Short mmCIF file of the C-alpha atoms (twelve columns), coordinates in Angstrom:
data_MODEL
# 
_entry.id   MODEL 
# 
loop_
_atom_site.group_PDB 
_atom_site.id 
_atom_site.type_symbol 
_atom_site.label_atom_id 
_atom_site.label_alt_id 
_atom_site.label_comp_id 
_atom_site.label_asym_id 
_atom_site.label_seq_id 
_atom_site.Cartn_x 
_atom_site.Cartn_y 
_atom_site.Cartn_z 
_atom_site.pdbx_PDB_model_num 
ATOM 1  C CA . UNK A 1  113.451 -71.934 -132.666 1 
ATOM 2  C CA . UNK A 2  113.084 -67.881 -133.315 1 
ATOM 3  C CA . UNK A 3  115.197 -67.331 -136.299 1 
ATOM 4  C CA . UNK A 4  114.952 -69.619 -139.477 1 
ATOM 5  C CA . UNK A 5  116.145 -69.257 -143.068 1 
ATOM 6  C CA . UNK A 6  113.390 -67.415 -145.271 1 
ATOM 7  C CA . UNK A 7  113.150 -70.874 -147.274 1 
ATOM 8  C CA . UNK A 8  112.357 -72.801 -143.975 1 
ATOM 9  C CA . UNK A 9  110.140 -69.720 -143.009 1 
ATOM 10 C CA . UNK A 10 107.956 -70.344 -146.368 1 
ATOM 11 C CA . UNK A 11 107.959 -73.747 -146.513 1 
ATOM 12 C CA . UNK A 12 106.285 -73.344 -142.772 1 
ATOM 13 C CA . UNK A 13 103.960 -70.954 -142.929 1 
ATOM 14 C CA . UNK A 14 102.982 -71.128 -146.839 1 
ATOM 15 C CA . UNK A 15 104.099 -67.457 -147.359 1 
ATOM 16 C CA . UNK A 16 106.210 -66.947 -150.331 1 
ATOM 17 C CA . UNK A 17 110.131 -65.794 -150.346 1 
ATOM 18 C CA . UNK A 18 109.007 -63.011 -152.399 1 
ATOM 19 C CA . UNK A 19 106.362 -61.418 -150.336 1 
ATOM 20 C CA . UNK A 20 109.344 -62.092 -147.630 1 
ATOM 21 C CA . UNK A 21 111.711 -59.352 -149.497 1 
ATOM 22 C CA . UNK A 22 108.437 -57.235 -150.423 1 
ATOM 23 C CA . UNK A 23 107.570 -56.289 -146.882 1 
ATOM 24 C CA . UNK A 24 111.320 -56.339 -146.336 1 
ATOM 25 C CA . UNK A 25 112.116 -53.590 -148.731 1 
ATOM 26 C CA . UNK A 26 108.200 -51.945 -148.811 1 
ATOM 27 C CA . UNK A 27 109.929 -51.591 -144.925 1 
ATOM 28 C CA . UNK A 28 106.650 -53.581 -143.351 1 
ATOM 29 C CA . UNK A 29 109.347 -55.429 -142.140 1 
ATOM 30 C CA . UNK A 30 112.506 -54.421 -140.049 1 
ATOM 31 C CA . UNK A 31 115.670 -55.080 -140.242 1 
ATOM 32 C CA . UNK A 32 116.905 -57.132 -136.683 1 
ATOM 33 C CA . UNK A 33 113.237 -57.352 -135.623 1 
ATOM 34 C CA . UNK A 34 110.839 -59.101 -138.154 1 
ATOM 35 C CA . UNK A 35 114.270 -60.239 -140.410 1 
ATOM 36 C CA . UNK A 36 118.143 -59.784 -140.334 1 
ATOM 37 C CA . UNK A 37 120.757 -60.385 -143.445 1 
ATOM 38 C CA . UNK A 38 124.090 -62.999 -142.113 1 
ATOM 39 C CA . UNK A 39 127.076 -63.859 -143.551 1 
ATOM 40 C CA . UNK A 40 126.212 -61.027 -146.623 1 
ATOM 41 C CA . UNK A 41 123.102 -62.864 -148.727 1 
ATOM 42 C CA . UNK A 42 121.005 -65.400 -145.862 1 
ATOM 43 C CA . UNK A 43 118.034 -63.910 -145.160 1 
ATOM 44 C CA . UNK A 44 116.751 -65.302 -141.899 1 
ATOM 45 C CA . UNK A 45 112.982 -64.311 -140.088 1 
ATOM 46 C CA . UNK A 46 112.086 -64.455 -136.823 1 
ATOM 47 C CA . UNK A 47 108.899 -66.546 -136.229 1 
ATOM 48 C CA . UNK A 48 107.908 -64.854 -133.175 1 
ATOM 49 C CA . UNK A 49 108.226 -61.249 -134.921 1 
ATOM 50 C CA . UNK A 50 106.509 -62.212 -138.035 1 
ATOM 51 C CA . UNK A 51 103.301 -64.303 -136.685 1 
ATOM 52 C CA . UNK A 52 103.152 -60.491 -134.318 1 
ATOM 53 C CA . UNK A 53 103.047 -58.733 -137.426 1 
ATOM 54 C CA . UNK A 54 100.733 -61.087 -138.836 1 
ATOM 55 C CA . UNK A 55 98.360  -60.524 -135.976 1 
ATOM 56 C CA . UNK A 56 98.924  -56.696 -135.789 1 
ATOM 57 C CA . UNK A 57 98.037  -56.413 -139.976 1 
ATOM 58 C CA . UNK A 58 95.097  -58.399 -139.624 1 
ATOM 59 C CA . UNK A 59 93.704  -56.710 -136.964 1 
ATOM 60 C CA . UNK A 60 94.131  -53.670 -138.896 1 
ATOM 61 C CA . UNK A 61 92.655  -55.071 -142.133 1 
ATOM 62 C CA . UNK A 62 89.685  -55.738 -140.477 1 
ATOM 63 C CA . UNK A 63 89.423  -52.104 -139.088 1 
ATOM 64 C CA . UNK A 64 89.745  -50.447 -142.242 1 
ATOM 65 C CA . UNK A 65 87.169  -52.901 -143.959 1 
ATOM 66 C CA . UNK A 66 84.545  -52.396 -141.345 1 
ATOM 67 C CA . UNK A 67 84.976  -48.005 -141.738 1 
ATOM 68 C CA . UNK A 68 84.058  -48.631 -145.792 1 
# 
């Protein structure tokens, strides 16, 4: 399964819908890669895309903490 509903996308990964739309319109996420809009108000996220980004931020997090 790559695409799910953002409900079925929080209640699977413990993320919130909210921090869903944050990073959707803070534009951490993007449109028809990490998340896509259908039939005008389903938000849908795509697994593989988002546990990527996941990886990517942490990595990053971890960079940044280590320069302090």
């Amino acid at each position: 399964m790559k695409w799910v509903k953002v409900k079925k996308y929080a209640e699977l990964t413990g993320d919130t819908e909210l921090a869903v739309h944050s990073r959707r319109r803070d534009a951490k996420w993007i449109d028809g890669i990490h998340c896509k809009v259908l039939e005008g108000r389903n938000l849908w996220v795509n697994l593989a895309a988002a546990e990527e980004w996941v990886e990517k931020w942490g990595t990053r997090s971890v960079r940044s903490e280590k320069k302090n």
